[in-house]
Coordinates of C-alpha atoms in Angstrom, one line a residue:
X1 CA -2.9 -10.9 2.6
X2 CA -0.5 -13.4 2.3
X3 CA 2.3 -14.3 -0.7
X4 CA 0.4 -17.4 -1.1
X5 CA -3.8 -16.3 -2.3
X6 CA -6.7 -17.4 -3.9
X7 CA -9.0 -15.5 -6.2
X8 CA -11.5 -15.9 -8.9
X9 CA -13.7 -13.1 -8.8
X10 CA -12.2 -10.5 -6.3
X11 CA -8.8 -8.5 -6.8
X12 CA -8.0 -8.4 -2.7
X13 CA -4.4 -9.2 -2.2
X14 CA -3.5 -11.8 1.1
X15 CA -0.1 -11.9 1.8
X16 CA 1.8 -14.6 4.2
X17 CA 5.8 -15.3 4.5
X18 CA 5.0 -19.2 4.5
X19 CA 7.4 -20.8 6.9
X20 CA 5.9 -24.7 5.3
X21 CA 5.4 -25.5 1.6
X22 CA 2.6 -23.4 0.4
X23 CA -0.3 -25.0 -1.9
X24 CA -0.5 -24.8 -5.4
X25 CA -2.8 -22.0 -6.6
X26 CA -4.0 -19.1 -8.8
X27 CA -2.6 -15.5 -7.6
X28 CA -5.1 -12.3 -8.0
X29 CA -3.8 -9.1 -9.2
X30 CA -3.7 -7.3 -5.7
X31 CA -6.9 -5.6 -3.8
X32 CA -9.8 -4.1 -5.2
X33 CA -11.2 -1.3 -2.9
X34 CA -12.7 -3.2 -0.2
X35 CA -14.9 -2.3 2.6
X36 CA -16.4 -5.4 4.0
X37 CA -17.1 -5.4 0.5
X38 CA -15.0 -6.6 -2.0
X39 CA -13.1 -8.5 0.9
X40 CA -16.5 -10.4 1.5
X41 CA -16.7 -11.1 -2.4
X42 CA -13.2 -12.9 -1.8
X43 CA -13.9 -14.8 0.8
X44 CA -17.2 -16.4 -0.2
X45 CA -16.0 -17.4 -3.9
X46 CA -13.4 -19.2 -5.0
X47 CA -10.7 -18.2 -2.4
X48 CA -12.3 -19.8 0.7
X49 CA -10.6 -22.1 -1.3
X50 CA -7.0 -23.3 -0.5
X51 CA -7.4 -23.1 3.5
X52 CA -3.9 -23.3 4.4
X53 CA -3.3 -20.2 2.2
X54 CA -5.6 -17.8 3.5
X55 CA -4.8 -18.6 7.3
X56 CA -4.4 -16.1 9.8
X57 CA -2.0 -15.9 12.6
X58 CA -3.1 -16.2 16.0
X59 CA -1.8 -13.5 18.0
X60 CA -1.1 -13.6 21.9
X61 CA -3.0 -12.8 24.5
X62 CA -0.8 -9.5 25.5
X63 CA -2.5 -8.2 22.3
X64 CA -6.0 -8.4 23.7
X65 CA -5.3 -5.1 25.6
X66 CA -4.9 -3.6 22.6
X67 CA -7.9 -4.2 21.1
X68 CA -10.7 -3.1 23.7
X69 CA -13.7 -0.7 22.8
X70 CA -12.6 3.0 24.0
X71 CA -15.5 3.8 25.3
X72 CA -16.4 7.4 24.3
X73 CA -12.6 8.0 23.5
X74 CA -11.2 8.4 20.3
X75 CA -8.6 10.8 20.4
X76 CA -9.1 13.3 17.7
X77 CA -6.3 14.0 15.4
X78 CA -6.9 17.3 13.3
X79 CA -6.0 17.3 10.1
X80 CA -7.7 16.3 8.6
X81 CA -16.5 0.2 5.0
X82 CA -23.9 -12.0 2.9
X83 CA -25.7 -12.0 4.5
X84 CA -29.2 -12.7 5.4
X85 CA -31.8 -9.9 5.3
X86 CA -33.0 -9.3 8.8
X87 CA -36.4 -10.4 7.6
X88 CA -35.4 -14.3 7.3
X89 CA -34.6 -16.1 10.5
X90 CA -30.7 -16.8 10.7
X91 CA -29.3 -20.4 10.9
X92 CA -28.7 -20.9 14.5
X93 CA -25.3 -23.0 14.0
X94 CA -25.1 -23.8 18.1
X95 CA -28.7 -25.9 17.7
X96 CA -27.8 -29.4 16.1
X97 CA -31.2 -32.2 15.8
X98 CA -30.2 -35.4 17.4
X99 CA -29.3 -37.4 14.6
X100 CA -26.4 -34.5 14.1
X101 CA -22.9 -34.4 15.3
X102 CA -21.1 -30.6 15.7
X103 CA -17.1 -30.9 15.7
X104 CA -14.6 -28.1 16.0
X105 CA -11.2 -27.6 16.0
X106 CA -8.0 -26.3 14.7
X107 CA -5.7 -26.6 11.9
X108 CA -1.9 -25.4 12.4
X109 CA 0.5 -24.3 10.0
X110 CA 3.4 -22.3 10.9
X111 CA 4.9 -21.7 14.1
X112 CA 1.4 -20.4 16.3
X113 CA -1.0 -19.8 13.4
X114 CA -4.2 -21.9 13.7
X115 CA -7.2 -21.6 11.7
X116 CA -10.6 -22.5 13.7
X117 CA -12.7 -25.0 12.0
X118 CA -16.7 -26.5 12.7
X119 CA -18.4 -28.8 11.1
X120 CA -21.9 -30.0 11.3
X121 CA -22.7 -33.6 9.8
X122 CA -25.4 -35.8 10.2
X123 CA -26.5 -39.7 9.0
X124 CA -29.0 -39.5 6.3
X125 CA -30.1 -43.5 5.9
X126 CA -26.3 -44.6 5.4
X127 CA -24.8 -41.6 3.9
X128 CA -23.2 -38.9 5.9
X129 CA -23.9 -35.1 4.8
X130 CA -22.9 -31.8 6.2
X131 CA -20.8 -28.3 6.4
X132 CA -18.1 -26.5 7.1
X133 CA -17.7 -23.2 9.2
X134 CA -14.4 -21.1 8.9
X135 CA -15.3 -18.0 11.0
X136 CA -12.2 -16.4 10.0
X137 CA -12.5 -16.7 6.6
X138 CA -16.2 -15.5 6.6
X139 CA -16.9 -19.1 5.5
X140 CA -20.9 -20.3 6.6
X141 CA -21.5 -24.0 6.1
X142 CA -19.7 -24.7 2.9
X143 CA -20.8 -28.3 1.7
X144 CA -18.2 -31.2 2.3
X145 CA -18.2 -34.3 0.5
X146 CA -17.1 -38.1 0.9
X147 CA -17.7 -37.7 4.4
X148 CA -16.9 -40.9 6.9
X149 CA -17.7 -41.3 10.3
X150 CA -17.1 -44.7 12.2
X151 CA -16.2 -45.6 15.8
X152 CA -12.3 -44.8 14.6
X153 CA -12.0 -42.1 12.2
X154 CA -13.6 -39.2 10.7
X155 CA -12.5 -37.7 7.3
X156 CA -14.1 -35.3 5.3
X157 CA -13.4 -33.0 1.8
X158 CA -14.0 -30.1 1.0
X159 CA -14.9 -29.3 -2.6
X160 CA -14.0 -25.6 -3.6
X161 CA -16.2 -24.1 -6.5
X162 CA -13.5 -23.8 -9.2
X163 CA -10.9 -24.9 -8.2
X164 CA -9.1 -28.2 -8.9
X165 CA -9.7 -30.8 -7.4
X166 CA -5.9 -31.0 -6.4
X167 CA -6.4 -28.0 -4.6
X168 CA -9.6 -29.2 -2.7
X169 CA -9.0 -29.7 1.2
X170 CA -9.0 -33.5 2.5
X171 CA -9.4 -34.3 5.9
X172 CA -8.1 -37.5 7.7
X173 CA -8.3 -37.6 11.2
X174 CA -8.3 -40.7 14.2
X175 CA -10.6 -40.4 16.9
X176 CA -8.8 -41.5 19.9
X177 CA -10.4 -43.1 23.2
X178 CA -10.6 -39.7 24.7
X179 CA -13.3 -39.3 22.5
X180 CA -11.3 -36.4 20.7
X181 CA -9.4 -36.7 16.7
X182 CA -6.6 -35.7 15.4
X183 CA -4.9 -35.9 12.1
X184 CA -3.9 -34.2 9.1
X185 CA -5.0 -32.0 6.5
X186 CA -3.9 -32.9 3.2
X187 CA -3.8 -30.4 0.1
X188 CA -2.2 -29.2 -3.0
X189 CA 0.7 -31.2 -1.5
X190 CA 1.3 -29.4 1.7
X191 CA 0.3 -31.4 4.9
X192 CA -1.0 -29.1 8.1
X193 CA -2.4 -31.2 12.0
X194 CA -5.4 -30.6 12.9
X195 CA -6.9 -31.8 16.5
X196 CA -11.2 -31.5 17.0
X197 CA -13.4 -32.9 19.3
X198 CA -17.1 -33.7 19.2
X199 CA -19.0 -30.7 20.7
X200 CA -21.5 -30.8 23.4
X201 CA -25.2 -30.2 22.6
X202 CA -25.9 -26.3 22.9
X203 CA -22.3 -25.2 22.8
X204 CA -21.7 -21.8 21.5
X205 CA -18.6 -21.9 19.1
X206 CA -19.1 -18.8 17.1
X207 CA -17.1 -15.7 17.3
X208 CA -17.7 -13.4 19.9
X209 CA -19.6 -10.2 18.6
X210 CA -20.6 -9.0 21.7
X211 CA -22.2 -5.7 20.4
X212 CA -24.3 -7.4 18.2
X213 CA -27.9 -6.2 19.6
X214 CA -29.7 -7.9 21.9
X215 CA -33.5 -7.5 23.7
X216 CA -35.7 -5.8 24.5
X217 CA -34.8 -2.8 22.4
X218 CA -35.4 1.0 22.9
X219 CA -36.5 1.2 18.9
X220 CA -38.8 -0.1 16.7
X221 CA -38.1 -2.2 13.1
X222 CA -40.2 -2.2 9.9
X223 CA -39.6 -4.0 7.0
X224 CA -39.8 -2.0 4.1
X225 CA -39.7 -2.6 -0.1
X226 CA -38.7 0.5 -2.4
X227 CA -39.2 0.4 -6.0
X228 CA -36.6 2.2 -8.3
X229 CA -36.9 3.3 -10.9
X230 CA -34.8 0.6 -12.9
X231 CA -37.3 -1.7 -11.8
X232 CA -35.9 -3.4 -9.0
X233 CA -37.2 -3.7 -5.3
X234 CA -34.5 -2.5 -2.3
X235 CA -35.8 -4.6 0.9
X236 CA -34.8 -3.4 4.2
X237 CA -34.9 -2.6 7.7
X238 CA -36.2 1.2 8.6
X239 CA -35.3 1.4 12.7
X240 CA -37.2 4.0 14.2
X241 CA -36.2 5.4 18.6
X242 CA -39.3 5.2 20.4
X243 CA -38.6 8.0 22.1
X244 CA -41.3 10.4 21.0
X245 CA -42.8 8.0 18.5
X246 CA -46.5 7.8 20.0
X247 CA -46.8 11.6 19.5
X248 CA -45.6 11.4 15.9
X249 CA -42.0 13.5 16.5
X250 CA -40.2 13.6 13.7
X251 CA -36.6 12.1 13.6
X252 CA -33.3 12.3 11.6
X253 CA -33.0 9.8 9.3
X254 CA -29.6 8.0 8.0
X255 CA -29.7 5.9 5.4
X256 CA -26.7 3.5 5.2
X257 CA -24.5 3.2 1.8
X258 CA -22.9 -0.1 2.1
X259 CA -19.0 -0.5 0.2
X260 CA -17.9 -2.6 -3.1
X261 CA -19.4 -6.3 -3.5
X262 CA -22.7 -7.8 -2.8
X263 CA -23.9 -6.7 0.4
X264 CA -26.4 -7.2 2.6
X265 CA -27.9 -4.7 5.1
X266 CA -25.9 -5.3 7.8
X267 CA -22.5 -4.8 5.6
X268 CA -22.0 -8.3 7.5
X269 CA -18.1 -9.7 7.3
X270 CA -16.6 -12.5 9.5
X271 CA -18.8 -12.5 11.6
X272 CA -19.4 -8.8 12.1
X273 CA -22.2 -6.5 11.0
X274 CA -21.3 -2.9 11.1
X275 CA -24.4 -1.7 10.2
X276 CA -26.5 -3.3 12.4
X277 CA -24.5 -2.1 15.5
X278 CA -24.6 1.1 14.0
X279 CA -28.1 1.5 13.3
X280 CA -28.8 -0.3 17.2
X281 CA -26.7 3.4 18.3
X282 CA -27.9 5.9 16.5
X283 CA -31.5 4.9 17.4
X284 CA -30.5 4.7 21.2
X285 CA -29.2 8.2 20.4
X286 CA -32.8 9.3 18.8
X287 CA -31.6 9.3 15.5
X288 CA -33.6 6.5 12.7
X289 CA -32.2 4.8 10.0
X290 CA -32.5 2.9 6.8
X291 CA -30.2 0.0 5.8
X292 CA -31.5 -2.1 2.3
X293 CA -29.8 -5.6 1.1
X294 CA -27.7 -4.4 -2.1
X295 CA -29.6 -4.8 -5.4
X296 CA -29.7 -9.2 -6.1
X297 CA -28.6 -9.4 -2.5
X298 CA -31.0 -11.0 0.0
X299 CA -34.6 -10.2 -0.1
X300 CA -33.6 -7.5 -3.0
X301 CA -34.6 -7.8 -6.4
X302 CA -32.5 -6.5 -9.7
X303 CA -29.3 -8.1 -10.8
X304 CA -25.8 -7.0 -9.2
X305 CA -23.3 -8.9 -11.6
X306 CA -23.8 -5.9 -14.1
X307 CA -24.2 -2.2 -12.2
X308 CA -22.0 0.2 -11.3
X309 CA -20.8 2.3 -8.9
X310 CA -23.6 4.7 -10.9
X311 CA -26.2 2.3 -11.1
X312 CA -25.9 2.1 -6.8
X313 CA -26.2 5.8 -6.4
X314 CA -29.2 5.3 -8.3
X315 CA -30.5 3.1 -5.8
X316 CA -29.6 5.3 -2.9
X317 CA -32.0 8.3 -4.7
X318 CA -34.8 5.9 -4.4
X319 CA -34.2 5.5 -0.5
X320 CA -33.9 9.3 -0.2
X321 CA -37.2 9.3 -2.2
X322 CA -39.0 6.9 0.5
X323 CA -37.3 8.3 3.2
X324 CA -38.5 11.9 2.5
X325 CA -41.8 11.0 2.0
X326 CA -42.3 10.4 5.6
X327 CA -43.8 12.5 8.0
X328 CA -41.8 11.4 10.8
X329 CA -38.2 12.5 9.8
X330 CA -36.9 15.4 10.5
X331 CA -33.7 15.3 8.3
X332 CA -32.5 12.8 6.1
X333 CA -28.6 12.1 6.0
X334 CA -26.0 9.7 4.1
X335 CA -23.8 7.2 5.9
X336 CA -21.7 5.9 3.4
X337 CA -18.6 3.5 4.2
X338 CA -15.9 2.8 1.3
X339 CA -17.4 2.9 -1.8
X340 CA -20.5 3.8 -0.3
X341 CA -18.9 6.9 1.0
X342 CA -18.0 7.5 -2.7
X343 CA -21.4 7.3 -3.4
X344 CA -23.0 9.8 -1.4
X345 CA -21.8 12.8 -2.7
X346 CA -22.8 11.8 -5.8
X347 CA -26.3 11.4 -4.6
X348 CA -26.4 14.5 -2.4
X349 CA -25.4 17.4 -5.5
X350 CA -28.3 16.7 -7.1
X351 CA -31.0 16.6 -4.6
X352 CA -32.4 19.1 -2.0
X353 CA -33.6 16.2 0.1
X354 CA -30.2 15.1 1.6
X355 CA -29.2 17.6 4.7
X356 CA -26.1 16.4 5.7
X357 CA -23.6 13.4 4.8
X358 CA -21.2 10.9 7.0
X359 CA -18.3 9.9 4.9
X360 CA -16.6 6.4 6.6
X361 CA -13.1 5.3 4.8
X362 CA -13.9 7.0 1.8
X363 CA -11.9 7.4 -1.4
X364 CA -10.6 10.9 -2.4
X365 CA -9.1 9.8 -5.4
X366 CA -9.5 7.8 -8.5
X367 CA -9.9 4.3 -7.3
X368 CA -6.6 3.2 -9.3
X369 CA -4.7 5.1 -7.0
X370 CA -6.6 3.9 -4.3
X371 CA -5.4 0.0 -5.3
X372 CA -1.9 0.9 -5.9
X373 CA -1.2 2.1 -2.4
X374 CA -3.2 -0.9 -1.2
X375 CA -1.5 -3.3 -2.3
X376 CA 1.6 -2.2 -0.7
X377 CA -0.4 -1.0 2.5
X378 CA -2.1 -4.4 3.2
X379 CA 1.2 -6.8 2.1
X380 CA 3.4 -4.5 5.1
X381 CA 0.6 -5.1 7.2
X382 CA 0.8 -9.1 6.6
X383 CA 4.7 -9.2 7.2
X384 CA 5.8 -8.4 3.6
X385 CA 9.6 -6.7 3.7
X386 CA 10.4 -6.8 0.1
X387 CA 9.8 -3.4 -1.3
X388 CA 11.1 -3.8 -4.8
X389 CA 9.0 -6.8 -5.4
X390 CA 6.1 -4.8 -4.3
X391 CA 7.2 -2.0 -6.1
X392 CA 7.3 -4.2 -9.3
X393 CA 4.1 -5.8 -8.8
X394 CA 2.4 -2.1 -8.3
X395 CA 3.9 -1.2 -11.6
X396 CA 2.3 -4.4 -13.3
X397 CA -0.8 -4.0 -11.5
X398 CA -0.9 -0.4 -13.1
X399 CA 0.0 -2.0 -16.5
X400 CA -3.0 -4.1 -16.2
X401 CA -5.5 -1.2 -15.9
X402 CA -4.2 0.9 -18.5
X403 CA -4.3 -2.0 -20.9
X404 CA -7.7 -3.3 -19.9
X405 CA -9.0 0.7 -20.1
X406 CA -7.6 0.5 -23.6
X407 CA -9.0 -2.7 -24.8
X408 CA -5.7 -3.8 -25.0
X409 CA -6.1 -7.0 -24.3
X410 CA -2.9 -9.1 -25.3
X411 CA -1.3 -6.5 -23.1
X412 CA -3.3 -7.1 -19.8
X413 CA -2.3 -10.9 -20.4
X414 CA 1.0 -10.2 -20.2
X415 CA 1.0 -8.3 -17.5
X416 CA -1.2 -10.3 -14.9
X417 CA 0.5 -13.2 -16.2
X418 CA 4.3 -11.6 -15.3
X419 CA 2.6 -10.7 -11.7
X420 CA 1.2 -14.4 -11.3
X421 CA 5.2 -15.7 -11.4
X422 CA 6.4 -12.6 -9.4
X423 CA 3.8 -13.6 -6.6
X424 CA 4.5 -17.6 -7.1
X425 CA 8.5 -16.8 -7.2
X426 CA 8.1 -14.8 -4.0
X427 CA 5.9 -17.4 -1.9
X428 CA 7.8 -20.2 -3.2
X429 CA 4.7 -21.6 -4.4
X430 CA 4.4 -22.9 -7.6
X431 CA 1.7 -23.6 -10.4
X432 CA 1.1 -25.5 -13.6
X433 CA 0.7 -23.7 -17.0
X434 CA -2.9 -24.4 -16.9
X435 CA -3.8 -23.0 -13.4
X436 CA -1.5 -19.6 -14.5
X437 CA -3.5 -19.7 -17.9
X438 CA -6.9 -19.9 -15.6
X439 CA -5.8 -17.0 -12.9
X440 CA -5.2 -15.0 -16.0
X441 CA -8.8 -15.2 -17.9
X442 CA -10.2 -14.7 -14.1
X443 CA -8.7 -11.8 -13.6
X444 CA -9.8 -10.5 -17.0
X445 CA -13.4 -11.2 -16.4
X446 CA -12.7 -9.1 -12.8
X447 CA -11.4 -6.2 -14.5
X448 CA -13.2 -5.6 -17.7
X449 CA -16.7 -6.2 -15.2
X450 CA -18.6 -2.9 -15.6
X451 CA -18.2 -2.1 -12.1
X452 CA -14.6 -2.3 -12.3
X453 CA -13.9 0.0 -15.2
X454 CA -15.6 2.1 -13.9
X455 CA -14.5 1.9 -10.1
X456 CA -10.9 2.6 -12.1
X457 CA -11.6 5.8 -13.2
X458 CA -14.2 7.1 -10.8
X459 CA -12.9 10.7 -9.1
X460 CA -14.5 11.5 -5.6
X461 CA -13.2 14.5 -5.9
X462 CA -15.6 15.6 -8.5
X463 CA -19.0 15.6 -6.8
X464 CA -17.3 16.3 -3.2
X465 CA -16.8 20.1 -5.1
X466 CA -19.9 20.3 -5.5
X467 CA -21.0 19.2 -1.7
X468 CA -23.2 22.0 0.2
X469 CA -24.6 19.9 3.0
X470 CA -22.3 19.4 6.2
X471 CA -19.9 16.6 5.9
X472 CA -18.5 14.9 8.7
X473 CA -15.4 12.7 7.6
X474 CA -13.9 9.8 9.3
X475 CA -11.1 7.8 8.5
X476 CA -9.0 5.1 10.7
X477 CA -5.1 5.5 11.0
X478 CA -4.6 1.8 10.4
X479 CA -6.9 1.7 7.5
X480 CA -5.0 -0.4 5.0
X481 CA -7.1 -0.5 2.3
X482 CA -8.3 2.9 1.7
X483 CA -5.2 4.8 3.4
X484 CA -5.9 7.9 5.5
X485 CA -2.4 10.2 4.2
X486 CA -3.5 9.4 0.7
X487 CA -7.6 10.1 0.9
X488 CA -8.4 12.5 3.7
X489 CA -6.1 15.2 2.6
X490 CA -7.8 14.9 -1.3
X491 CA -11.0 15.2 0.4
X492 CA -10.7 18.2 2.3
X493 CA -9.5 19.8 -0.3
X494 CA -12.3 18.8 -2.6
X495 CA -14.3 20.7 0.1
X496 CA -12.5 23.4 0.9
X497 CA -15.7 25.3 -0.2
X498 CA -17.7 23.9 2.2
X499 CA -17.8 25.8 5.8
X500 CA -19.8 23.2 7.6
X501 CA -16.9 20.3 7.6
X502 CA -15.3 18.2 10.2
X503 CA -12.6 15.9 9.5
X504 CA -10.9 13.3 11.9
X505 CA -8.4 10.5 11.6
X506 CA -8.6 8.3 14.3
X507 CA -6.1 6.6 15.8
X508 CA -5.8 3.0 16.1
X509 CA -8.7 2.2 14.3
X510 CA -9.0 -0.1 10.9
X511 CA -11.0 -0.1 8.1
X512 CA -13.8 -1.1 9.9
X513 CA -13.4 0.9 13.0
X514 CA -12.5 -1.6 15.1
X515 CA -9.3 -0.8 17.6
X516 CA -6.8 -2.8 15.6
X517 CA -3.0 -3.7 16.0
X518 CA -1.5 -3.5 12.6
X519 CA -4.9 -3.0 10.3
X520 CA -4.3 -6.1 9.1
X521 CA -7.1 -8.2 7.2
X522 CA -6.4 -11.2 9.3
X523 CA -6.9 -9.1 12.5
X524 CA -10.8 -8.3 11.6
X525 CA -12.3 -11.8 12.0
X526 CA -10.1 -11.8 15.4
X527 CA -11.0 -8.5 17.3
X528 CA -14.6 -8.9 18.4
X529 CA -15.8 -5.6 18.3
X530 CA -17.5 -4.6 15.2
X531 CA -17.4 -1.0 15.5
X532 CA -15.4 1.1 18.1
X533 CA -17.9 3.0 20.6
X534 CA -15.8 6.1 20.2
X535 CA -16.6 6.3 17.0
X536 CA -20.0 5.6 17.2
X537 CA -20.3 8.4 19.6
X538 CA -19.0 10.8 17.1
X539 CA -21.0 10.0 14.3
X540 CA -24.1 10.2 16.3
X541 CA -23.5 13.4 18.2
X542 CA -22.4 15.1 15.0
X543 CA -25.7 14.1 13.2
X544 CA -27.7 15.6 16.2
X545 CA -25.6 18.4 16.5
X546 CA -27.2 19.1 12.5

């Protein structure tokens, strides 16, 4: 979301009006659909890459207001979203062993925007090893390099899987006899301070989630394996209330559709895990739940790089198939956020085993449309005024998919390559030949990936005709990445058949249902509540209302 991006394997535009010289580096095409999905994608490849690029602005604290849960209060306007598998213990990052040493900090850039830093090093014999946090950026203990610690200074690099190494991060910094260091972050020739200090043993210096769940819990967890019938093994988490369980009662059942990119159960982004905190409600509300790691994700088997949108659905029969197997469920629903709200109808027309469906940010139209208005959406949202250079850059963007649909190949060059110098001319960033040569053969393998051809043409419209279950469809007003005015109304009329239907926009939520400012990218890592509580009450009354 900023002028100045990095991107190898994800199309999700950043934009930022850099007020200091921005780095050199490659420019993506603009955003792919992304839940926590294809935004996760980004930030765990390539693009955690030029820090100072992908920064987001601090906001102030007259903001905060803003941004609190509403309990049980989302207005309703009528009118119409890696992970470790819950199985594996997660890294505890606020335990360190002695011979460790946890600093944190930030690095500035323009005016008030900061971007919080950790790192984690320790001495092995005489060589220093360790990682780097970036909560904001989704960025979990990325490996640094040519680390030195003495009595005076601490420096550190960060090597970024391919990119240059002109483009890498370097860290120089003087502790001072406060104890605390300060210094300077060199890269791609820009220059941004950064102060840390040494953090005390037990600290917590993770974002605040504060929904994430927490014992004793009203619910039970069993891991569970699925086969499927490609081959592959879904592992998840099946969360049953206890309420009733000892006599056997039977139980709705939602199983959780997860959006675009590699994702595990808990849909997990910057910190946040949607999923989890959904499936901690429902089951306080008596209603059980099934959320798997993504095929190749986690502690599932199968390989993700080459399925589709088609492939997943396939994987979500499979869970209906386990799930209706079970003596204790009463019903068996679909939650499905983003893409995974794309993929539920086209699971639910052909099976009688799926009673109802909860559609979260969902598409209603072919998913090239869908990236054309987000482009524009999520560049406003980051501060971008120009609206014939993001006119341009919509038409180009276009250019590419038609020529990539058509094999056209020597077209699609031309085109990424003409938006790669509108994006550099417009950030005042520049690039050599060979870095605009690279960002061009990247976003070629992107594009012509099965998923994405077929993500391109994909019409949720189509299988949402055919819907008899009841739907209930939620969208945020400040979604920016799959807009309200241009899905919701494409939906409900794709199920204008269906008389069991309830359709809400709510207002002041994102694209992950958290109570957002501007619906921003940069605002998710900032806003600590995963999921807003209104909303939560919705989707759970609805389903027992079923």
């Amino acid at each position: 979301m900023r002028f100045s991006l990095v991107v190898e394997t994800t199309t999700c535009l950043r934009v930022r009006t850099p007020a200091t010289p921005t780095p050199r580096i490659p420019i993506p095409i603009g955003p792919a659909l992304a839940g926590p999905d294809g935004l996760k994608g980004m930030l765990m490849g390539t693009v955690l890459a030029l820090i100072a690029a992908l920064i987001a602005p601090n906001h102030s604290d007259d903001r905060s207001a803003e941004r609190k849960p509403s309990p049980e209060a989302v207005v309703e306007t009528v009118a119409y979203v890696a992970p470790q598998p819950e199985a594996e213990p997660a890294k505890d990052s606020d335990e360190t062993s002695a011979d460790e040493e946890r600093w944190t900090g930030v690095v500035e850039l323009s005016g008030s925007a900061e971007l919080g830093i950790t790192i984690t090093i320790s001495l092995d014999g005489d060589r220093w090893t360790g990682g780097i946090d970036i909560p904001m950026q989704g960025v979990d203990d990325l490996p640094l390099s040519d680390i030195t610690r003495d009595d005076d200074t601490l420096g550190f690099t960060a090597p970024l899987p391919g990119a240059p190494e002109s483009a890498w991060p370097r860290w120089s910094l003087t502790i001072n006899d406060d104890g605390n260091a300060t210094g300077t972050l060199r890269q791609s020739g820009g220059e941004f301070p950064t102060t840390m200090r040494l953090a005390a043993e037990g600290e917590s210096l993770g974002p605040s989630r504060p929904q994430e769940p927490k014992p004793p819990f009203p619910y039970t967890t069993e891991e569970i394996t699925i086969e499927t019938a490609a081959g592959h093994t879904l592992a998840g988490t099946l969360t049953i209330p206890n309420e009733g369980l000892a006599d056997g009662a039977a139980h709705p059942l939602a199983i959780m559709i997860t959006g675009s990119g590699p994702q595990d159960r808990d849909e997990t982004i910057l910190g946040h895990k949607p999923f989890l905190v959904l499936a901690d409600h429902l089951a306080r509300r008596g209603v059980a739940s099934i959320r798997c790691d993504d095929r190749g994700v986690g502690a599932s088997t199968g390989d993700f790089q080459t399925a589709t949108t088609l492939d997943f659905a396939d994987d979500v029969r499979a869970q209906v198939a386990f799930a209706a197997g079970r003596s204790d469920v009463a019903s068996i629903g679909l939650i499905g956020h983003s893409e995974g709200a794309l993929i539920a109808p086209l699971v639910a027309v052909d099976t009688d085993a799926v009673d109802w469906l909860v559609l979260l940010a969902g598409p209603g139209v072919p998913g090239r449309e869908v990236l054309g208005r987000q482009l524009v959406a999520m560049a406003k949202a980051e501060g971008a005024t120009d609206e014939v250079n993001l006119e341009e850059q919509v038409r180009l963007q276009q250019a590419a998919f038609d020529a990539s649909l058509k094999g056209d190949l020597t077209s699609f060059d031309a085109a990424i390559r003409e938006l790669v110098e509108i994006q550099l001319a417009a950030s005042g960033a520049s690039a050599t030949e060979a870095e605009i040569a690279s960002t061009v053969r990247q976003q070629r393998g992107v594009i012509q990936s099965p998923w994405f051809q077929a993500f391109l043409e994909l019409d949720a419209r189509e299988p949402l005709r055919e819907v008899e279950q009841p739907v209930l469809v939620l969208n945020g007003e400040l979604d920016t990445q799959v807009l309200a005015d241009q899905n919701v109304p494409a939906i409900e009329a794709a199920l204008k058949h269906n008389d069991d239907v309830e359709v809400r926009v709510l207002p002041g939520l994102n694209h992950l249902f958290q109570p957002a400012t501007t619906g921003a990218f940069s605002e998710y890592a900032e806003i600590e509540v995963t999921f807003d509580p209104g909303a939560l009450e919705i989707i759970s009354g609805w389903i027992r209302r079923r």
